Amino acid sequence: MYAWPASEVPALPGRGRDLRIHDTATGGSITLDPGPVARIYVCGITPYDATHMGHAATYNAFDLVQRVWLDTKRQVHYVQNVTDVDDPLLERAVAKGLDWTALAERETALFREDMTALRMLPPRHYIGAVEAIPGIVPLVERLRDAGAAYELEGDIYFSVESDASFGGVSGLDAEAMRLLSAERGGDPDRPGKKNPLDPMLWMAARPGEPSWDGGSLGPGRPGWHIECVAIALDHLGMGFDVQGGGSDLAFPHHEMGASHAQVLTGQRPFAKAYVHAGMVALDGEKMSKSKGNLVFVSALRRDGVDPAAIRLALLSHHYRADWEWTDGVLREAEERLARWRAAVSRPDGPSADGLLDEIRTALANDLDAPAALAAVDRWAAAQASEGGTDEGAPGLVSRAVDALLGVAL
Ligand code: 5CA
Ligand code: ZN
């Protein structure tokens, strides 16, 4: 699928620092050493509703990863999927009386518009689950033929016991896994499974639901985790640098994905770092399509809110924090944007060489965007109070804020 247009990334003097980032699997920070081409896979949307602030916050985190790497003069090979067939999408289409493909296309188109407006750099490959099916089927067949998958009433399940390192991504105990599996798309209580946690790899065709040719698996559709594994292996291979998503994906999605890939290839790890963004809440509860407590990027844009202010609102929270969206968060971001724009609109100002270094240092330190904003705030405050004589400074600040934070001043 096509992704969306890239906003220009202005060139900056010098070179950024290598990214040190928190890895869920080890529970600590690691300095990534990606080589000349950094490889990242970020889990994309299930397109049954519009982009909300939680999605936007998660994609903002991984956009910063891409920007930090670009600033180290590396190429970035970024892959993102679209789960354009899955239970929640089919259920929503039935509830709304819509064709499921039309619903998926409409919401994916809106997501592209939101990402473009927020200046999120596009992935190099943007791949739908449906278009990945021909690559998924042989992987499921291989798992089954290797004894790592089994059939239950026509459906094919992955056996978590086939992976000795299962549990290594989330580090959760069996009881916690069971609870989360039931909450997040699994079916731990289905009778006949070898292990309650075993996830579905291939779902046999159900009456009234779409299905595809599954070769020796029979007609059906793919499970969720194998979708991302097939796309990541096809476009990035094993041992890529970062697997990203919100913290609700650590288990089961990223745990199961790592197991599938490790059993398939006999290699470890699937990803060198598993990076998870915190959850954005509204009125005390995680913002989610199923709960319906949502603030949409597109609705704010329609109300005339500047996308740069939305982006600054996202950046004002550390990506790993769980935080609450409020009108106050947006108001503060709008005020900050106005202060910054006033500061860079003057012909000269205080030197910004130190500021560029501060932004780079903050972002390389586990994407500390709030520290980067505080550094720009200090420069803008100095500009407002004393000003300065450096003619290159306002231009350098706008280029740095655009290139590293994705905010156009
Ligand atoms: N299609 C799958 C991933 S393969 C999926 O989880 N889709 S999603 O539309 O439900 O979520 C898309 C991304 O947004 C995921 O990374 C998810 O972790 C993240 N996300 C969802 N809700 C929130 C929230 N309230 N706060 C932060 N991130 C969220
Ligand atoms: Zn995924």
Coordinates of C-alpha atoms in Angstrom, one line a residue, residues 4 9 19 38 40 59-72 74-79 120-124 367 403-404:
W4 CA 1.7 9.1 3.0
V9 CA 13.6 17.1 7.1
L19 CA 20.0 6.5 20.7
A38 CA 18.6 1.2 11.0
I40 CA 12.4 -0.7 12.7
Y59 CA 3.4 7.0 16.5
N60 CA 5.0 10.2 17.7
A61 CA 7.4 8.2 19.9
F62 CA 8.6 6.1 16.9
D63 CA 8.8 9.1 14.6
L64 CA 11.3 10.5 17.1
V65 CA 13.3 7.3 16.8
Q66 CA 13.4 7.7 13.1
R67 CA 14.4 11.4 13.4
V68 CA 17.2 10.7 15.9
W69 CA 18.6 8.0 13.5
L70 CA 18.4 10.3 10.5
D71 CA 20.3 12.9 12.5
T72 CA 23.1 10.3 13.0
R74 CA 21.9 6.7 8.9
Q75 CA 19.2 5.5 6.6
V76 CA 16.1 4.2 8.3
H77 CA 14.3 1.2 7.0
Y78 CA 10.9 1.6 8.7
V79 CA 8.1 -0.8 8.2
M120 CA 5.1 11.9 11.1
L121 CA 7.6 10.6 8.6
P122 CA 6.1 7.7 6.6
P123 CA 7.4 4.1 6.7
R124 CA 9.3 2.9 3.7
L367 CA 13.6 10.0 23.7
A403 CA 14.1 18.1 11.9
L404 CA 14.2 16.6 15.4

